[in-house]
XYZ file of C-alpha atoms in Angstrom:
504
model
C 16.394 3.294 24.869
C 15.235 6.175 23.558
C 14.332 9.254 26.488
C 11.658 11.434 25.183
C 9.993 14.543 27.053
C 6.317 13.983 28.454
C 4.419 15.794 25.096
C 5.490 12.651 23.214
C 2.652 10.846 22.016
C 3.170 9.393 18.482
C 4.615 6.019 18.495
C 7.236 4.817 16.421
C 7.378 0.447 16.331
C 10.843 -1.239 15.348
C 10.415 -4.310 14.403
C 11.957 -7.359 12.016
C 10.517 -10.020 9.637
C 12.905 -12.574 9.362
C 12.408 -14.300 6.260
C 14.953 -14.973 3.436
C 18.061 -15.720 1.809
C 20.302 -13.709 -0.801
C 20.982 -15.955 -4.445
C 23.030 -15.469 -7.027
C 20.145 -13.550 -9.645
C 18.132 -10.889 -9.685
C 15.262 -13.498 -11.114
C 16.176 -15.852 -8.237
C 15.569 -12.985 -5.930
C 12.561 -12.528 -6.357
C 11.357 -15.557 -6.475
C 12.437 -15.691 -3.381
C 10.931 -13.038 -1.736
C 7.521 -13.922 -2.887
C 8.159 -17.052 -1.565
C 8.798 -14.813 2.167
C 11.714 -15.775 2.959
C 13.394 -12.451 1.625
C 15.695 -11.877 4.768
C 16.970 -14.754 5.952
C 20.039 -14.985 6.037
C 21.936 -18.438 7.037
C 24.656 -16.624 8.779
C 27.617 -19.250 10.122
C 26.757 -20.770 5.854
C 27.809 -16.309 4.966
C 30.430 -15.899 6.760
C 32.790 -19.384 5.686
C 31.514 -17.913 1.941
C 32.874 -14.292 2.769
C 36.619 -15.219 4.191
C 37.057 -16.660 1.064
C 39.398 -14.288 -0.698
C 37.936 -14.503 -4.494
C 34.989 -13.275 -2.741
C 35.522 -9.649 -1.777
C 33.952 -6.711 -0.969
C 32.187 -3.324 -2.859
C 33.482 -0.013 -1.877
C 30.412 1.751 -2.312
C 31.852 4.267 -5.499
C 31.977 1.118 -6.948
C 28.319 0.182 -6.321
C 27.431 3.267 -7.473
C 29.428 3.252 -10.177
C 27.874 -0.265 -11.143
C 24.480 0.745 -11.095
C 22.557 2.258 -13.416
C 21.122 5.653 -12.436
C 18.013 7.414 -13.313
C 16.268 10.438 -11.685
C 13.425 10.214 -8.758
C 10.891 12.206 -8.818
C 11.063 16.098 -6.152
C 7.516 16.520 -6.468
C 4.499 14.155 -6.806
C 3.331 13.038 -10.037
C -0.107 12.661 -8.546
C -0.335 13.305 -4.557
C -1.845 10.998 -2.254
C -4.956 13.614 -1.807
C -5.765 12.741 -5.479
C -4.846 8.952 -5.411
C -1.179 8.601 -5.553
C 0.377 5.814 -3.697
C 1.909 5.597 -0.826
C 3.310 1.723 -1.301
C 5.843 1.683 -3.986
C 7.963 -0.980 -5.065
C 9.783 1.402 -7.683
C 9.150 -1.371 -10.272
C 6.817 0.335 -12.425
C 6.917 2.847 -15.560
C 3.158 3.829 -14.085
C 3.441 2.965 -10.454
C 1.893 7.100 -9.750
C 3.648 6.956 -6.415
C 3.369 9.904 -4.124
C 6.362 9.686 -2.621
C 9.456 12.150 -3.266
C 13.421 12.995 -2.070
C 15.026 15.841 -1.380
C 18.934 16.218 -0.171
C 21.139 18.346 2.293
C 24.715 18.876 0.301
C 23.346 16.255 -2.637
C 20.842 14.997 -4.953
C 18.516 12.561 -1.868
C 17.636 8.987 -3.281
C 18.216 8.213 -6.977
C 16.602 4.972 -8.782
C 18.323 2.512 -9.943
C 19.235 -1.198 -11.250
C 21.928 -3.234 -11.341
C 22.141 -4.002 -15.203
C 25.954 -4.781 -15.921
C 27.969 -7.349 -14.585
C 27.105 -7.177 -10.838
C 28.432 -10.059 -8.638
C 25.568 -10.806 -5.930
C 27.974 -13.332 -4.023
C 30.341 -10.357 -3.336
C 27.560 -8.216 -2.852
C 26.589 -10.400 -0.677
C 29.573 -10.035 1.772
C 29.644 -5.771 1.710
C 27.483 -6.184 4.677
C 25.898 -8.080 7.531
C 22.412 -6.848 5.962
C 20.442 -8.468 3.020
C 18.679 -7.082 0.837
C 16.360 -8.791 -1.268
C 16.725 -7.264 -5.296
C 13.255 -6.709 -6.761
C 14.285 -4.964 -10.386
C 14.044 -1.442 -9.336
C 15.135 0.010 -5.756
C 16.303 3.590 -4.751
C 20.311 4.440 -3.953
C 21.720 7.312 -2.257
C 25.222 7.756 -1.275
C 29.010 6.601 -2.346
C 29.936 10.347 -3.915
C 32.546 12.380 -4.104
C 32.163 16.047 -1.229
C 30.708 16.475 1.970
C 28.810 14.768 4.480
C 25.251 14.178 2.493
C 22.332 13.525 3.772
C 19.053 11.773 1.823
C 14.981 11.892 2.283
C 12.073 10.239 1.351
C 9.261 11.530 2.126
C 5.127 11.393 1.468
C 2.219 14.400 2.114
C -0.452 13.225 4.031
C -3.593 14.803 3.576
C -5.082 13.601 6.630
C -4.949 10.076 8.712
C -7.652 8.359 10.932
C -6.318 5.800 13.415
C -2.658 4.540 13.841
C -0.662 3.409 9.834
C 2.507 1.751 10.014
C 5.356 2.083 7.203
C 7.882 -0.458 6.546
C 10.697 -0.519 4.001
C 14.428 -2.967 3.246
C 16.702 -0.973 4.319
C 20.552 -1.977 2.886
C 24.429 -0.170 3.268
C 27.930 -1.371 3.154
C 28.130 0.225 6.685
C 27.036 1.200 10.109
C 27.958 5.111 9.855
C 24.812 6.189 8.773
C 21.839 7.097 10.454
C 18.094 5.851 9.546
C 15.307 8.408 11.393
C 11.796 7.942 10.820
C 10.224 11.488 10.655
C 7.004 12.970 10.747
C 6.521 17.011 10.245
C 3.680 18.744 11.206
C 2.424 20.980 7.893
C 4.637 22.032 4.900
C 6.658 23.896 6.728
C 7.147 22.797 10.556
C 10.295 20.984 12.108
C 10.373 17.814 11.677
C 10.146 15.470 15.256
C 12.279 12.149 14.632
C 12.903 8.877 16.196
C 16.387 6.955 15.331
C 16.109 3.545 13.821
C 17.803 0.400 14.781
C 19.120 -1.406 12.329
C 16.920 -4.766 12.510
C 16.449 -7.305 9.691
C 14.104 -6.343 6.744
C 11.986 -4.915 7.062
C 12.136 -2.209 9.287
C 8.817 -0.587 10.361
C 7.428 2.195 12.460
C 3.941 3.859 13.816
C 2.717 7.113 12.519
C -1.004 8.054 14.509
C -3.499 9.799 13.683
C -3.600 13.331 12.464
C -6.226 15.348 11.062
C -4.007 17.696 9.955
C -2.245 17.858 6.759
C 1.309 16.453 7.360
C 4.541 14.184 6.391
C 6.155 11.414 6.934
C 9.485 11.027 6.191
C 12.315 8.695 6.152
C 15.500 10.573 6.425
C 19.352 8.800 5.952
C 21.668 11.120 8.027
C 25.730 11.102 7.980
C 26.190 9.549 4.148
C 30.151 10.282 3.404
C 31.690 8.899 -0.256
C 32.684 6.017 1.934
C 28.767 4.212 2.785
C 26.325 4.278 0.093
C 22.459 3.195 1.184
C 20.104 1.132 -0.525
C 15.961 1.308 0.024
C 13.116 -0.707 -1.252
C 9.768 -1.658 -1.228
C 7.785 1.214 0.859
C 4.673 0.044 2.511
C 2.437 2.083 4.127
C -0.935 0.448 6.185
C -3.673 2.875 6.815
C -6.583 5.017 6.092
C -6.029 8.519 4.727
C -8.260 10.532 4.666
C -9.163 14.475 3.535
C -9.964 17.962 5.623
C -13.416 19.155 4.334
C -14.469 22.421 4.822
C -17.550 23.340 6.818
C -19.145 25.111 4.086
C -18.476 22.713 1.889
C -20.948 20.773 -0.966
C -20.329 18.158 1.505
C -22.635 19.931 4.295
C -25.508 20.230 1.412
C -25.475 17.048 0.530
C -26.946 15.807 3.319
C -26.801 13.228 6.620
C -27.949 10.915 3.639
C -24.472 11.091 2.384
C -22.772 9.588 5.867
C -22.457 5.773 5.066
C -24.728 2.972 7.280
C -21.771 1.214 8.134
C -19.424 0.520 11.420
C -16.293 2.978 11.383
C -14.084 0.842 12.987
C -10.466 1.856 11.487
C -7.628 -0.708 12.433
C -5.037 0.486 14.849
C -1.775 -1.481 14.987
C 0.205 -2.017 18.560
C 2.876 0.839 19.679
C 5.628 0.114 21.052
C 7.775 3.049 23.576
C 9.272 4.785 21.324
C 7.475 8.069 20.019
C 7.386 10.920 17.762
C 5.717 14.458 19.065
C 2.332 14.204 17.782
C 1.809 16.405 15.387
C -1.739 19.121 17.095
C -5.274 18.888 15.748
C -7.100 21.664 14.448
C -8.959 23.293 17.201
C -12.246 24.148 16.138
C -12.265 25.216 12.801
C -14.985 24.287 10.882
C -12.910 22.011 9.560
C -14.305 17.252 9.480
C -11.329 14.652 8.171
C -12.674 12.710 4.874
C -12.105 9.080 4.560
C -10.939 8.786 1.458
C -9.030 5.683 -0.938
C -5.998 4.744 1.061
C -4.575 3.286 -2.490
C -3.641 -0.029 -2.054
C -0.753 -0.861 0.353
C 1.884 -2.633 -1.823
C 2.637 -5.400 -4.445
C 3.211 -7.589 -1.475
C 3.715 -11.146 -2.525
C 1.836 -12.839 0.625
C -1.142 -13.463 -1.702
C -3.010 -14.962 1.540
C -1.657 -13.487 3.930
C -4.101 -10.401 5.649
C -3.360 -7.140 4.514
C -4.019 -6.293 8.235
C -2.889 -8.275 11.162
C -5.588 -9.954 12.538
C -4.005 -9.141 16.025
C -4.232 -5.359 15.815
C -6.500 -3.958 18.346
C -8.842 -1.923 16.957
C -9.825 1.795 17.481
C -13.029 3.563 17.424
C -13.516 7.085 15.218
C -16.504 8.902 16.277
C -19.105 7.718 13.274
C -19.785 11.565 13.342
C -16.704 12.998 11.699
C -16.371 10.306 9.001
C -18.086 12.250 6.023
C -18.213 11.387 1.713
C -15.530 13.101 -0.682
C -16.205 16.504 -1.899
C -17.361 15.779 -4.900
C -15.777 18.948 -6.679
C -14.813 17.661 -9.776
C -13.084 20.310 -12.075
C -12.838 18.304 -15.673
C -13.937 14.545 -15.469
C -11.853 11.897 -16.120
C -10.301 10.965 -19.467
C -11.050 7.020 -20.775
C -7.379 6.101 -19.565
C -7.910 7.999 -16.244
C -11.087 5.481 -15.400
C -9.523 2.553 -16.588
C -6.887 2.681 -14.044
C -8.856 3.849 -11.726
C -11.934 1.205 -12.298
C -10.193 -1.784 -13.765
C -8.514 -4.361 -12.208
C -7.948 -8.164 -12.665
C -5.321 -8.421 -9.574
C -2.669 -10.888 -11.056
C -0.049 -8.127 -10.793
C -0.328 -8.687 -7.235
C -1.380 -6.286 -5.932
C -5.497 -4.633 -5.850
C -4.318 -1.660 -8.296
C -6.078 1.251 -7.034
C -8.438 -0.101 -5.026
C -8.393 0.399 -0.835
C -8.716 -3.481 0.383
C -10.095 -1.132 3.591
C -11.810 0.848 2.466
C -14.215 2.836 4.491
C -16.443 1.321 7.261
C -14.198 -1.696 7.043
C -14.024 -3.866 9.766
C -12.186 -6.298 7.589
C -10.177 -6.328 5.006
C -10.610 -8.083 1.383
C -7.604 -9.774 0.897
C -5.564 -11.043 -2.210
C -5.541 -14.794 -3.480
C -4.631 -16.719 -5.902
C -5.508 -20.397 -8.392
C -7.013 -22.488 -5.694
C -8.111 -21.451 -1.859
C -9.888 -22.697 1.289
C -11.258 -26.447 1.416
C -12.262 -28.171 -1.180
C -15.950 -28.061 -0.870
C -16.062 -24.372 -0.249
C -13.230 -21.943 -0.979
C -12.145 -20.739 -3.707
C -11.241 -22.278 -7.219
C -8.757 -20.706 -10.351
C -11.589 -18.543 -12.737
C -11.680 -20.034 -15.989
C -12.468 -16.654 -17.196
C -8.802 -15.855 -15.739
C -6.770 -18.695 -16.628
C -3.209 -16.465 -17.343
C -2.525 -16.246 -13.713
C -5.453 -16.899 -10.993
C -4.644 -13.644 -8.981
C -8.471 -12.588 -7.654
C -9.825 -10.500 -4.603
C -11.621 -12.885 -1.885
C -13.180 -12.627 1.970
C -13.661 -15.214 4.153
C -11.650 -17.678 6.394
C -11.445 -21.665 7.402
C -12.916 -22.393 11.188
C -13.438 -18.773 11.624
C -16.589 -16.537 12.016
C -17.156 -13.543 10.179
C -20.052 -13.172 9.787
C -20.200 -10.325 11.805
C -17.771 -8.270 9.847
C -18.161 -5.984 6.663
C -15.611 -5.659 4.054
C -15.450 -2.540 2.085
C -13.137 -2.287 -1.284
C -13.295 1.016 -2.307
C -12.242 2.842 -5.289
C -10.441 6.044 -5.847
C -12.381 9.187 -6.737
C -13.227 9.309 -10.508
C -15.143 11.425 -12.864
C -17.242 10.367 -16.123
C -18.025 12.126 -19.180
C -20.704 9.834 -20.095
C -22.265 6.327 -18.276
C -20.165 3.492 -18.898
C -20.888 0.041 -17.585
C -18.914 -1.964 -14.419
C -17.981 -5.790 -15.655
C -16.557 -7.994 -12.778
C -16.445 -12.059 -12.026
C -17.946 -13.298 -8.604
C -16.905 -16.534 -6.902
C -20.017 -17.969 -4.458
C -20.753 -21.437 -3.488
C -22.313 -21.241 -0.724
C -25.983 -19.363 0.564
C -25.052 -16.805 3.226
C -22.314 -14.836 2.217
C -23.825 -11.019 0.450
C -22.247 -8.589 -2.293
C -23.294 -5.274 -2.800
C -22.247 -2.680 -5.195
C -22.753 0.630 -4.333
C -21.755 4.609 -5.910
C -20.865 7.535 -4.410
C -22.817 6.358 -0.967
C -23.874 3.486 0.611
C -28.060 4.087 0.008
C -27.845 3.351 -2.941
C -26.359 -0.103 -4.130
C -27.649 -1.078 -7.690
C -26.158 -4.357 -7.499
C -26.756 -7.963 -5.080
C -25.304 -10.606 -6.085
C -27.102 -13.063 -7.317
C -28.361 -16.416 -5.881
C -26.310 -19.214 -5.901
C -26.787 -22.344 -8.620
C -25.486 -25.623 -8.159
C -23.887 -25.856 -11.253
C -21.718 -22.447 -11.397
C -19.046 -20.978 -9.272
C -17.888 -17.844 -11.071
C -20.429 -16.090 -12.306
C -18.796 -14.074 -15.068
C -19.877 -11.018 -16.879
C -21.704 -9.445 -13.560
C -22.622 -5.557 -14.280
C -22.952 -2.614 -12.958
C -24.504 0.947 -14.869
C -22.063 3.729 -13.073
C -23.966 6.638 -14.292
C -22.217 9.825 -14.659
C -22.673 11.876 -11.112
C -20.494 8.660 -9.957
C -17.327 9.311 -8.485
C -16.750 6.651 -6.308
C -17.324 2.203 -6.324
C -18.052 0.447 -3.092
C -17.349 -3.319 -2.926
C -19.295 -4.452 -0.208
C -19.490 -7.844 1.357
C -20.686 -9.334 4.533
C -22.493 -12.112 6.174
C -19.386 -14.189 5.523
C -19.829 -17.828 8.255
C -16.790 -20.193 9.173
C -15.159 -21.592 5.803
C -17.472 -19.376 3.411
C -15.805 -17.302 1.002
C -16.612 -15.069 -1.881
C -14.594 -13.616 -4.324
C -14.120 -11.066 -6.730
C -11.622 -10.824 -10.554
C -11.916 -9.423 -13.456
C -13.217 -5.229 -13.387
C -13.257 -4.118 -16.237
C -15.300 -1.214 -18.542
C -17.318 -1.353 -20.879
C -19.627 1.784 -22.992
C -23.452 2.397 -21.563
C -23.868 3.887 -25.528
C -22.599 0.981 -27.401
C -21.254 -1.960 -25.439
C -17.736 -1.826 -26.403
C -15.061 -2.166 -24.143
C -13.289 1.030 -22.602
C -9.868 -0.349 -21.553
C -7.314 -1.262 -24.044
C -4.711 -3.133 -21.801
C -5.190 -5.691 -18.883
C -4.154 -4.672 -15.373
């Protein structure tokens, strides 16, 4: 047990999920991960296999030589405050990941993929840790020279409630040390706790901080003889931004404050701690909730994004304000498409936050048929290719008192657009509203149910030029009742032409 001073108050939780085994092809790894079995290992079988002389092991330089290496950003293309992702799988060219890398006596992490001949069985025998390959990953170590430290970090403008960070980690030896750190401001000293190497994913907690800070994953003691891989970094929490007291948001008035509960999920903490980053004194700044961009391309389609067993922490609603509307340049059509269009078929919620401002429960990803045959969700005939959608509702679990808020990133418009989407409803009771900027401006409410129609296709909301946020707000979800949305797309309000040429 790590001993910490009395001032320590930031909790670090290291847990493990046992879920999959290694196979011999990259596609098999992806299938295993999608089935939720990415880290289960049959140790006796692997031990017997690895005792055979024909398998052997890889050295760190061999692994580095076999990997095709690509640069990984030392500066975020889009910051978390601007809507970049805090959860990254490193697989998509336009992932807009906000994590960056740096290094001591080296270049830090590089993006990598095994694109040539590679023996997965031999790799499996190289280390006792398992690692589910899914296209690209991050790599450090295995280089000649002095001992290195590789850093992966992200700048967080402000965080309400406790967040968790988890990631997959692999090393060919245990000589490298893995630390989770927080760094106050831009030049503060890091406060770190070493992670024990439990089965993947490694996980730690970061408490509420309403001052800008960094979350850091640090791998130290990297020698030429060891190499580390990291993948599937997932952030679960609510970020915010600090708005000056005299800003435009103060002049907008109290009408912009959402009249919804402001309970923010907080995960159970453990006994290993960071030093708390001090919150600012009476400096005339307030935290403002912004989108915590969808956490990851999680393959667990029908699992809650936040654990139902989580403890909830109340947040002072007086401190919860709308976003600063100070956009200097409206976004172009491509950026608007990235911001608002989504068909939920890529196993994520695109740039929407499923636990948006005011949520007491989360929207969840679903696929195909879900729930009971009478009131459950059925596949959308308007989207037969994959069948992904976002939904609320549970069997045998009353959520009629919960509020589900799906929140867009902040965007800008040069002209009004029409947001088009499909809604699934099969029962009386569930209510859906679409709100623009505030929860007092909700031009859309779901229509009455019809016995012959379950998916209500091509629902429309005119998004005026002044809009900068869209909220899908659902409530009155009793036990065994469901509501779902799908195929969010954009049309021009002037001539009804489609604005986005590609599906997301």
